[in-house]
XYZ file of C-alpha atoms in Angstrom:
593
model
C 0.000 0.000 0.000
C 2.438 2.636 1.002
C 4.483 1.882 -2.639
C 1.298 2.747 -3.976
C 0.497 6.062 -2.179
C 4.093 6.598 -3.171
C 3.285 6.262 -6.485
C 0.370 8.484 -6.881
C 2.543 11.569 -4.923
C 4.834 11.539 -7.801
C 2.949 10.985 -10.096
C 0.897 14.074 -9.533
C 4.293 16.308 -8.741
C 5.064 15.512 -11.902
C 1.890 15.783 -13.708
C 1.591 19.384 -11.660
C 5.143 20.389 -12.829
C 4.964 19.696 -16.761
C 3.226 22.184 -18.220
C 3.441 23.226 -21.667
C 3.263 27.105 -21.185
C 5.830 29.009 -19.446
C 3.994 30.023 -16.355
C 4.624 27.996 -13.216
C 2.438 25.588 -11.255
C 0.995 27.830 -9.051
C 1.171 27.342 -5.561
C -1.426 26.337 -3.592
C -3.497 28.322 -0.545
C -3.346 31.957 -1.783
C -4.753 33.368 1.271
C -3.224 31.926 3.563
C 0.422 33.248 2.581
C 1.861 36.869 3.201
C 0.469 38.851 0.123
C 0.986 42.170 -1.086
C -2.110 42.888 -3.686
C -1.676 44.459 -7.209
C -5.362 45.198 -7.437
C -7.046 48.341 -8.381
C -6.436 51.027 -11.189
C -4.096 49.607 -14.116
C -2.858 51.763 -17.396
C -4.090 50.250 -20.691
C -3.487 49.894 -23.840
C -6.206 48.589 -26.466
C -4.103 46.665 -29.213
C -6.801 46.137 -31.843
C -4.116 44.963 -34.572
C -1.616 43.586 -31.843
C 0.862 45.558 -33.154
C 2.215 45.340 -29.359
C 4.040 42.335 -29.628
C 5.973 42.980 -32.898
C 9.007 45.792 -33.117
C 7.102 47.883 -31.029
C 7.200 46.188 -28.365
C 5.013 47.835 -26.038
C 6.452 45.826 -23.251
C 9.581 47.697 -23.103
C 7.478 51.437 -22.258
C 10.056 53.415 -23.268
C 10.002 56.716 -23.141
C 11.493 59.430 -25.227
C 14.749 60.629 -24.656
C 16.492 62.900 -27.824
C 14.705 65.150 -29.583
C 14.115 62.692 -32.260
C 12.425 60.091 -30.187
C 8.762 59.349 -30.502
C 7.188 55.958 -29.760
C 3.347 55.527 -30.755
C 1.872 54.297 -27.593
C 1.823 54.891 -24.157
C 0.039 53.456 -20.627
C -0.031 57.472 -19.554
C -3.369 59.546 -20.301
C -5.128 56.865 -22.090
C -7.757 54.403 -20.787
C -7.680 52.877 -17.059
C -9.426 49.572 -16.131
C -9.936 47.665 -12.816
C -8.509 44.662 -11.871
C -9.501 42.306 -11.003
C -12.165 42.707 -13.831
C -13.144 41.594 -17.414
C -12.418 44.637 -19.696
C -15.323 44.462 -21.676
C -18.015 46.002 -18.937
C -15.684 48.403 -18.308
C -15.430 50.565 -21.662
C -18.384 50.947 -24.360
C -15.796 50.485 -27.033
C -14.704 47.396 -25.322
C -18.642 45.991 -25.137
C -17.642 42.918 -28.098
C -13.984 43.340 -28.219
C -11.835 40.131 -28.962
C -7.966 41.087 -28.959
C -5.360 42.054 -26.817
C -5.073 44.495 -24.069
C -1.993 45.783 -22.486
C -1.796 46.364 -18.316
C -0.068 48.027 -16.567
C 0.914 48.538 -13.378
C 3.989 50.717 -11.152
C 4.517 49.445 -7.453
C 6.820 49.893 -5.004
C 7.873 47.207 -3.367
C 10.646 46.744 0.045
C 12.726 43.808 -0.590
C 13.478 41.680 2.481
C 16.740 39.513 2.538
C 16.405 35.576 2.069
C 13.109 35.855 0.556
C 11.473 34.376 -2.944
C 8.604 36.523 -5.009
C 6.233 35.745 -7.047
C 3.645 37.098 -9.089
C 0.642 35.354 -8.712
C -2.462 35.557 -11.327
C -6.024 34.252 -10.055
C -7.046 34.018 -13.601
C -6.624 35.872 -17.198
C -8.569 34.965 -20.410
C -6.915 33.801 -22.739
C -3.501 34.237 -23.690
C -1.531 35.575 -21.245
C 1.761 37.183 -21.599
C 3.464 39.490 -18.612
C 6.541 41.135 -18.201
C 8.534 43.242 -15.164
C 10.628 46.148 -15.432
C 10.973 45.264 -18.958
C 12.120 41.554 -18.384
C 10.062 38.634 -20.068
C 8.450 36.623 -17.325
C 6.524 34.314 -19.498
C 3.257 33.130 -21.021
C -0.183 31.374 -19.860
C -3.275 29.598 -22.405
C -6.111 29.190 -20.179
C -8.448 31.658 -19.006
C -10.060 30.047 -15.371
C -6.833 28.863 -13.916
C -4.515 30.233 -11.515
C -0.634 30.668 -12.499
C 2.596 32.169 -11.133
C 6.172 33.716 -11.926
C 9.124 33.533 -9.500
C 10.088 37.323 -9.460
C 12.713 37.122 -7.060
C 15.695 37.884 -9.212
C 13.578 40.651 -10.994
C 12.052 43.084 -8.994
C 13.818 45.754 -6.971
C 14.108 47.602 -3.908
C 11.697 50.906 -4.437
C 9.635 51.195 -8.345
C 8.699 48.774 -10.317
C 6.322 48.015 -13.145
C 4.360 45.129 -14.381
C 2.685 44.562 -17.990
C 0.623 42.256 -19.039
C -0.637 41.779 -22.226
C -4.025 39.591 -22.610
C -5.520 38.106 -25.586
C -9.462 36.872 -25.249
C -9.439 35.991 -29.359
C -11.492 33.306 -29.893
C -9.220 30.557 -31.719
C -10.497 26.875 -33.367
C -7.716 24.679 -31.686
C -8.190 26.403 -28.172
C -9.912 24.903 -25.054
C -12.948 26.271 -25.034
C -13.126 26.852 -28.784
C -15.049 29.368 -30.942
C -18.501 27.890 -30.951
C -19.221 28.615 -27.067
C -22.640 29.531 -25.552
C -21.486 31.910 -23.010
C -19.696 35.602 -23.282
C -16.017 36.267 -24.026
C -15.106 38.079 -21.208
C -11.545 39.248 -21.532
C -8.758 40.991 -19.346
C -7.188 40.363 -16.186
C -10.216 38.999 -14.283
C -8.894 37.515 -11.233
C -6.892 38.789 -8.426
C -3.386 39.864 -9.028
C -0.825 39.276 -5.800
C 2.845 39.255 -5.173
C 3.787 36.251 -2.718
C 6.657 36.517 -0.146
C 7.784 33.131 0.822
C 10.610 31.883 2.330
C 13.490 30.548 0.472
C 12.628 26.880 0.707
C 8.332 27.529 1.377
C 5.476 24.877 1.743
C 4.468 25.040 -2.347
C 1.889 22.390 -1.999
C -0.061 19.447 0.039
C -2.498 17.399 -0.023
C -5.097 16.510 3.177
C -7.940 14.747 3.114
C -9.893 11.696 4.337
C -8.775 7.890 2.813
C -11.438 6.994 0.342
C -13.793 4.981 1.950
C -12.582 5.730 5.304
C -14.192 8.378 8.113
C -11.667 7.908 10.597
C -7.985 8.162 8.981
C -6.481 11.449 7.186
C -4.089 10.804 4.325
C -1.626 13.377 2.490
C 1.476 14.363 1.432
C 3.516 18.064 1.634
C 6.173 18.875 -1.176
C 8.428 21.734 0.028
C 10.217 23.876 -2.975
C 13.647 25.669 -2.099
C 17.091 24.756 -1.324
C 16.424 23.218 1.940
C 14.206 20.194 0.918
C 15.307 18.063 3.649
C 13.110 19.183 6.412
C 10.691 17.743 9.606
C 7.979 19.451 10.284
C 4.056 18.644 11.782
C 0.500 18.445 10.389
C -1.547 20.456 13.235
C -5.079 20.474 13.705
C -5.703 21.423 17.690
C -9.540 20.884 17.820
C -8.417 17.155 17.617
C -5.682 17.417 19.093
C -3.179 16.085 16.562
C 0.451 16.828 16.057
C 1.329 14.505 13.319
C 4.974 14.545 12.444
C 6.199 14.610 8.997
C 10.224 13.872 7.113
C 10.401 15.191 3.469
C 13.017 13.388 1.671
C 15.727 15.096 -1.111
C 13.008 16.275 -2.962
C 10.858 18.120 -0.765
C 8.026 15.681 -0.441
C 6.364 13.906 2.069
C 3.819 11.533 2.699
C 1.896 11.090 6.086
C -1.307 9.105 7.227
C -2.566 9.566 11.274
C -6.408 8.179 12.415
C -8.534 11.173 13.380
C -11.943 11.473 14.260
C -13.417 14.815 12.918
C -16.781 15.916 12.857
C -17.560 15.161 8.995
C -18.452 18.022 6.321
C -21.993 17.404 4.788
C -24.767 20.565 4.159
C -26.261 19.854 7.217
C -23.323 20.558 9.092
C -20.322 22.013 7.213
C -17.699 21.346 9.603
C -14.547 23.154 8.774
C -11.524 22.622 10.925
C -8.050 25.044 11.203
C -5.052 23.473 9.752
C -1.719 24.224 10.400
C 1.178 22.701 7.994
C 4.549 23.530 10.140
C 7.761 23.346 8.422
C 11.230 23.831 9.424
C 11.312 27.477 6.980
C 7.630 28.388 6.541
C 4.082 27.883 8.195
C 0.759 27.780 6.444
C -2.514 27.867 7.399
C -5.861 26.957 5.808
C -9.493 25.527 6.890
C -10.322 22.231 5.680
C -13.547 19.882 5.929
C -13.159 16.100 5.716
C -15.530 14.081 4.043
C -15.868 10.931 1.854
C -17.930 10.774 -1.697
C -18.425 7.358 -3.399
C -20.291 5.537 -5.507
C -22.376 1.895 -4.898
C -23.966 0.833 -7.778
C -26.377 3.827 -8.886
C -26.335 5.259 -5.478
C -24.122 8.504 -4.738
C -22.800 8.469 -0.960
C -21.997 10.869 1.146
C -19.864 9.790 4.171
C -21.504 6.583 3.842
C -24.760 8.005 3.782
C -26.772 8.180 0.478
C -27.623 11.458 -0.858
C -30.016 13.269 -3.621
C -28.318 16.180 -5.089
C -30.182 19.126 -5.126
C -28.465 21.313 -7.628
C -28.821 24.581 -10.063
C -25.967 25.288 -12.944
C -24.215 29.084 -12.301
C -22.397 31.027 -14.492
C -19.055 33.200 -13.225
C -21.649 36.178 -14.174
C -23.249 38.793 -11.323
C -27.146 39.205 -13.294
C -27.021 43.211 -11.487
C -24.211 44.185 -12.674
C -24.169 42.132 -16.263
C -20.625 41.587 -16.061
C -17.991 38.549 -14.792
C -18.310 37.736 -11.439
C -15.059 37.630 -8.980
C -15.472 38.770 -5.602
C -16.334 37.452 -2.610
C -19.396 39.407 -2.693
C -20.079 38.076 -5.903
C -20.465 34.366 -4.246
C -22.024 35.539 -1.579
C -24.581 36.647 -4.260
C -24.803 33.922 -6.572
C -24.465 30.935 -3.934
C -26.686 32.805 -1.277
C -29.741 32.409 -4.693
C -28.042 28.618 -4.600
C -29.330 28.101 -0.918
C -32.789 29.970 -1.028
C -33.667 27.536 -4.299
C -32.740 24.765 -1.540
C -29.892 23.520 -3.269
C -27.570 21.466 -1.711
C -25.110 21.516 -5.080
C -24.217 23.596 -7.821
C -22.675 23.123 -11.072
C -20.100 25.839 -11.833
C -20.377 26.035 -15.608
C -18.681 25.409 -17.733
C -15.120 26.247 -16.670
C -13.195 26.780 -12.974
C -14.833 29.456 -10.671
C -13.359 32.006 -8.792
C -11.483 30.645 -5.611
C -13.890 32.302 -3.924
C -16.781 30.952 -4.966
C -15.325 27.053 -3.432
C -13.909 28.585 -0.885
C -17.767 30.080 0.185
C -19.173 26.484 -1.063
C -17.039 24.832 2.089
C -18.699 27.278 4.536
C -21.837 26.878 3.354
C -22.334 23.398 3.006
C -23.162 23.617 -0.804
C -21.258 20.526 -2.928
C -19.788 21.652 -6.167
C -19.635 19.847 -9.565
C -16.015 21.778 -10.775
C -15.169 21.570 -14.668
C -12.615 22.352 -16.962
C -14.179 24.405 -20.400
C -13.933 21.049 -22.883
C -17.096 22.077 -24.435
C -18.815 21.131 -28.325
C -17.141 21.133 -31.067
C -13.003 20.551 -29.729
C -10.742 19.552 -31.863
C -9.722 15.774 -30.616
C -8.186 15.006 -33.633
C -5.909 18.293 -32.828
C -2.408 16.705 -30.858
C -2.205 19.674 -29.072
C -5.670 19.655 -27.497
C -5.230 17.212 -25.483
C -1.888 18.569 -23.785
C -4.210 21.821 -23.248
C -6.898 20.384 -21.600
C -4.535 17.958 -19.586
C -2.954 21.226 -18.674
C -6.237 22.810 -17.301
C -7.283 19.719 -15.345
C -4.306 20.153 -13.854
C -4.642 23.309 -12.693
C -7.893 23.093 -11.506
C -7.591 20.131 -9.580
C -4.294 21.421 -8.009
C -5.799 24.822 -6.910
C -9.116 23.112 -5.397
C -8.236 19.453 -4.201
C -8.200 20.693 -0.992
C -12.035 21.871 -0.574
C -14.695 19.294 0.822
C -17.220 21.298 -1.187
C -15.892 19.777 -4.943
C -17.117 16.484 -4.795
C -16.837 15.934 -8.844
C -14.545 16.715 -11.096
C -15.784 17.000 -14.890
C -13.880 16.349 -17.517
C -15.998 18.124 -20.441
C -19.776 19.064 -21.740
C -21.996 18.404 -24.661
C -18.430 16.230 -26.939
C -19.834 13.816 -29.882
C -18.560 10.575 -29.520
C -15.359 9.589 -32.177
C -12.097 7.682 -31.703
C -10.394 10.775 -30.646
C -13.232 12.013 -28.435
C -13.364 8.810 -26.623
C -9.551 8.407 -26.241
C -8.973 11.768 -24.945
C -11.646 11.707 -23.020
C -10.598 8.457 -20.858
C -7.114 9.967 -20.806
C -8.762 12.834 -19.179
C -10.945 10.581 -16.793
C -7.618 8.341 -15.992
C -5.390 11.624 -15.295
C -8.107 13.055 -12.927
C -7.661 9.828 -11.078
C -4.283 9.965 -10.837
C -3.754 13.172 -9.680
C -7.035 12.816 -6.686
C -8.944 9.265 -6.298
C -10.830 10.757 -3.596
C -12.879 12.550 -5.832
C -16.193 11.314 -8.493
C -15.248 11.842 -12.246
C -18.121 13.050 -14.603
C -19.360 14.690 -17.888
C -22.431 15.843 -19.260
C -23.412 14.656 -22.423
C -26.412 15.650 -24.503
C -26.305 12.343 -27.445
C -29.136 9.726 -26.183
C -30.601 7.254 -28.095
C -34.556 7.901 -28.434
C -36.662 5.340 -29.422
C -40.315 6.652 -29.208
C -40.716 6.770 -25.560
C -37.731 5.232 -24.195
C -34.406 7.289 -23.890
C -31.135 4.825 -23.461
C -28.123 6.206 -22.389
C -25.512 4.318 -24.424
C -22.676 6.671 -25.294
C -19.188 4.562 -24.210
C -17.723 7.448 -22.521
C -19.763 6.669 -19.548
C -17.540 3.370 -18.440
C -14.630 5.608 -17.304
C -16.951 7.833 -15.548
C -17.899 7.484 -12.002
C -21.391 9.355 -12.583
C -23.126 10.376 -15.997
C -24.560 13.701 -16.650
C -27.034 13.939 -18.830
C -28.325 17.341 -20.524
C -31.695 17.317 -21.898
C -34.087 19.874 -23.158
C -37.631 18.136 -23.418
C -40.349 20.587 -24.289
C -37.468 23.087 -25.595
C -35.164 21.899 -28.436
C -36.928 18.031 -28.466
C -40.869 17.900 -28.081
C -41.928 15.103 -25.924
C -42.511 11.598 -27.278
C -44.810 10.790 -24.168
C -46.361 12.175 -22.007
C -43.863 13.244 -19.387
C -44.996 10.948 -16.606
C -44.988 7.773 -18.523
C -41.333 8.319 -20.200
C -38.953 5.488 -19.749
C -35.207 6.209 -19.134
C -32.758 3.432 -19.256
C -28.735 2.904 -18.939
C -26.164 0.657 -20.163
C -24.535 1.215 -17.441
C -25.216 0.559 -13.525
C -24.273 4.016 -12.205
C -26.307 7.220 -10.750
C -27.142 9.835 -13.346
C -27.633 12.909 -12.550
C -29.899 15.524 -14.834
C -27.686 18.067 -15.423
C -28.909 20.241 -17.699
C -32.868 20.460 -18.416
C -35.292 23.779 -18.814
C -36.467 26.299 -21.597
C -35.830 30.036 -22.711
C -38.509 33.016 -21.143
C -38.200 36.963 -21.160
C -39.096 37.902 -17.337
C -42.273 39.653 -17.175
C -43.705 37.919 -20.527
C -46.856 36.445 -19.976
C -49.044 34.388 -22.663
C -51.442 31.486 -21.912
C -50.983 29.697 -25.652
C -48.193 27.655 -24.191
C -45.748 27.582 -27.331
C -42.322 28.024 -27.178
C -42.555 30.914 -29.659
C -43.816 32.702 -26.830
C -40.971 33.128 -24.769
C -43.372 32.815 -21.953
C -42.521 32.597 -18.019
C -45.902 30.335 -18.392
C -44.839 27.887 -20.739
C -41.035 27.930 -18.983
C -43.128 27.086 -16.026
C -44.653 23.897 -17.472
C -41.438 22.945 -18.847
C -40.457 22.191 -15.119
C -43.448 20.539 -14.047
C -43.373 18.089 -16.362
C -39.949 17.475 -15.982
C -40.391 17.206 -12.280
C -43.016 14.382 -13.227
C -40.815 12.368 -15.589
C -37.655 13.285 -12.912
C -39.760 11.390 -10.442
C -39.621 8.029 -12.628
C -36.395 7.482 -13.271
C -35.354 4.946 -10.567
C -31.378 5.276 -10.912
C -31.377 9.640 -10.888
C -29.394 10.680 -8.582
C -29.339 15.070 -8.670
C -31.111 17.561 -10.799
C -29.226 20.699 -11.998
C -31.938 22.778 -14.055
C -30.251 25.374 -16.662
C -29.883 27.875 -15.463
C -29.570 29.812 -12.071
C -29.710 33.107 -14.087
C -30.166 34.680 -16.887
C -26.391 35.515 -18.937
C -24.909 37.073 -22.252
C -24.500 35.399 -24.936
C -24.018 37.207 -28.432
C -25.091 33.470 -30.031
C -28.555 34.525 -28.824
C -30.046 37.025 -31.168
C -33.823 37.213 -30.981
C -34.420 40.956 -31.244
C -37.594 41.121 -28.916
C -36.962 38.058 -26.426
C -33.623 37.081 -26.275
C -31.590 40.229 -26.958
C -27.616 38.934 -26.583
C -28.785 36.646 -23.773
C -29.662 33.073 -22.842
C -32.976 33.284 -21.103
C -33.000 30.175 -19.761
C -32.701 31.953 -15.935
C -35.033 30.666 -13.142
C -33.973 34.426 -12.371
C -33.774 37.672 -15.149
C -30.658 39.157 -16.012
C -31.373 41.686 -13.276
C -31.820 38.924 -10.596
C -35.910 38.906 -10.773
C -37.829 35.473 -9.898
C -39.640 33.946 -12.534
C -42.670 31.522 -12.541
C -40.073 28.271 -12.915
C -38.450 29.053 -9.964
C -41.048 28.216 -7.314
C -41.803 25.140 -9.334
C -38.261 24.409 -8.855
C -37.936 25.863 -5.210
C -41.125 23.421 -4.528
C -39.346 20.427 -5.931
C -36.532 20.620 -3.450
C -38.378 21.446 -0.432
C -40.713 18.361 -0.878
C -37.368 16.412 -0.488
C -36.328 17.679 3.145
């Protein structure tokens, strides 16, 4: 056993350590290190032809010295955005803009002997490229991900400045592609930190419950720096443990110590105050312990089988129409989770905010977390899959810690082919790799339909620990019986959960003709009821997730009376309004206390 544990540590410290862009892994626990934030008021510069990155090299900001010198840009007197912050809400001329944008940012900064720096990015979509004091630092692909550059031999006592250039274009071998139902927010939309850490810090661990065990805590801690060879303690004082650890030459270590903590769940999300003590650095974070499993079709929660009560959420705030990233901002969203009596939520399609898990562990919400492999990727494309390896990856690394993400999701809405399938189960087998103690999922949308019976047959499903299933009866499929007598089978002996079902209405449009050409909250409204009513029959279902918790852009939506650049499928408006489907839904779940 402990040559397999063994294993699976290096395995995943080398899986988190190979990435194909030039940013770091990033280091895990943000808040819980010394910080110095670079949020707030940035220079910009809109590159509409990207002439940035050529000879003129907008990176360098010079600045004219002879008489003769001119350079045709500057960060001074022209536009100012906030990060963090997509750019697109921010200026009208911005409103559809996919390109690059320049940042930047002067700070001064007190260096303090024997430390390391970094420069730590909570997100940036897409292309990311960033520079200080006119040294390259390196590049990013991703937009939802967190990454880092070690600074420490390039910043200086007093002023410094950081640019960033970032890219949102759309491209057809990217990760999410072009054909994407969701806006394109761009920018710098995450927080932006610089990271003092000792010279040999705690970069990254691991501590959770043993799979299928309530009463033993399992981990490992990988120490970067110089000084690799180090003893230090796992601390939790409510339970009074003190659990020594002994990192070897490479800075890792692996531990295991029985505990008996009060176990996370909805009802009671526990959250206990960890201390990880090394020699050089201490770090502190709060962590719930909990088991999720499978048995047969049944999803279990410590043991304990459970009915997920879930809604899908966009990263989008419906007040304020633009990308969601503060902890206000999941206060909103997840407190409209909780009054729908949700015990789950979906974050669509892409990694979340760290604040928005983060939230999800104090409030007892479990979280379906996926990376953006959504319709029409190019599988046949080599590089695809080392892109979406990449973002599982960083996703899994940033959040593995959380007792709130019970499910890691490997894509949405893929049609089956040879190189679907086989990047797919590569997907499914890394995520199992780097954390086993987590459920691996994806929502499809193919079933076969014969008359009334819908079969879920699609192969992907055997890697899979639980299927997702989108569906749109009474929207884009009309039903083939009546909803209460339709017959849903499986292939495979495993717990589905519904994770995508609903309809399109403007808030505040009434009509009694119950067509879909109404755009009516009353014919939304039946939508749910009779899906509620064939819900009910399928005897393997497991969680609901309707589409959507709100209203959100999306320029694919063009209907110039109902739909207006959004996806209307919100139980609430775009400003945050209740509509008729979600009492029906609201019902639903609290018929199932």
């Amino acid at each position: 056993m402990k040559r397999i544990i063994f294993l699976s540590l290096l395995q995943f410290l080398s899986a988190s350590l190979t990435y194909s862009s030039f940013a770091q892994s990033a280091m895990n626990n943000i808040p819980g290190r010394k910080t110095v934030s670079l949020n707030g008021r940035w220079g910009a510069i809109i590159d509409l032809y990207d002439a940035g990155s050529g000879k003129r090299a907008f990176w360098k900001d010079l600045k004219p010295e002879k008489k003769t010198d001119f350079y045709e840009y500057s960060f001074e007197n022209g536009p100012v955005l906030n990060v963090p912050g997509d750019f697109n809400t921010q200026l009208p001329e911005l409103n559809y803009y996919e390109g690059s944008v320049w940042y930047k940012k002067n700070f001064i900064f007190k260096k303090v002997p024997d430390k390391r720096v970094f420069l730590y990015f909570g997100a940036a979509n897409y292309k990311t490229d960033a520079y200080l004091n006119s040294q390259t630092l390196g590049s990013h692909e991703g937009g939802f991900t967190p990454f880092q550059f070690e600074i420490t031999d390039k910043i200086k006592d007093g002023q410094n400045s950081v640019i960033v250039r970032v890219n949102n274009q759309r491209l057809k071998d990217a990760v999410p592609t072009i054909g994407f139902d969701w806006f394109n927010y761009g920018g710098i939309t995450r927080d932006v930190d610089l990271v003092v850490t000792p010279e040999s810090y705690i970069k990254d661990y691991f501590i959770q419950l043993e799979k299928g065990k309530n009463n033993f805590i399992k981990g490992w801690i990988k120490i970067d720096g110089t000084n690799k060879n180090q003893t230090g303690f796992v601390e939790i004082a409510e339970l009074k443990i003190k659990h020594k650890f002994v990192c070897d030459s490479t800075g890792a270590a692996l531990f295991a110590f029985a505990a008996k903590p009060v176990l996370w769940s909805p009802e009671k999300p526990k959250l206990y105050d960890v201390k990880i003590i090394s020699q050089t650095d201490t770090i502190s974070e709060q962590i719930g312990f909990r088991n999720i499993d499978v048995r047969g079709d049944e999803i279990l929660l410590n043991g304990r089988s459970v009915f997920l009560k879930g809604v899908n959420i966009h990263e989008e705030l419906p007040e304020r129409g633009n990308r969601a990233y503060s902890k206000e901002d999941a206060e909103l969203l997840l407190g409209r989770a909780k009054e729908l009596g949700c015990n789950f939520v979906r974050l669509a399609h892409y990694p979340h905010n760290e604040n928005m898990v983060r939230l999800a562990d104090k409030l007892g919400l479990m979280v379906w977390s996926e990376i953006p492999v959504y319709q029409k990727i190019e599988f046949q494309n080599p590089a695809a899959q080392q892109r979406m390896n990449n973002m599982l990856k960083e996703m899994i690394a940033r959040d593995k810690n959380r007792a709130s993400v019970i499910i890691w999701s490997i894509s949405n809405e893929t049609v089956p082919s040879k190189e679907r399938n086989a990047n797919l189960s590569n997907l499914a087998q890394l995520a199992k790799e780097l954390d086993s103690t987590r459920l691996i999922s994806s929502a499809m949308n193919l079933i076969k339909y014969e008359k009334d019976v819908a079969t879920i047959d699609d192969s992907l499903c055997s890697y899979l620990d639980v299927i997702g299933v989108n569906e749109y009866y009474g929207w884009y499929k009309p039903w083939p019986a009546a909803p209460g007598e339709m017959i849903w089978k499986s292939d495979f002996k495993k717990p589905l959960i519904m994770s995508e079902f609903g309809g399109e209405a403007t808030y505040g449009n009434h009509d009694t003709l119950m067509t879909a050409s109404t755009w009516s909250e009353e014919y939304q409204e039946q939508i749910y009821k009779d899906q509620i009513k064939m819900l009910k029959t399928i005897p393997f279902l497991r969680g609901t997730c309707p589409w959507i918790l709100a209203d959100f852009k999306s320029p694919v939506r063009v209907h110039p009376v109902y739909q207006k650049g959004y996806n209307r499928k919100g139980l609430l408006s775009d400003k945050g309004l209740k509509k008729k489907a979600w009492y029906v839904m609201k019902e639903f779940y609290e018929s199932m206390k």
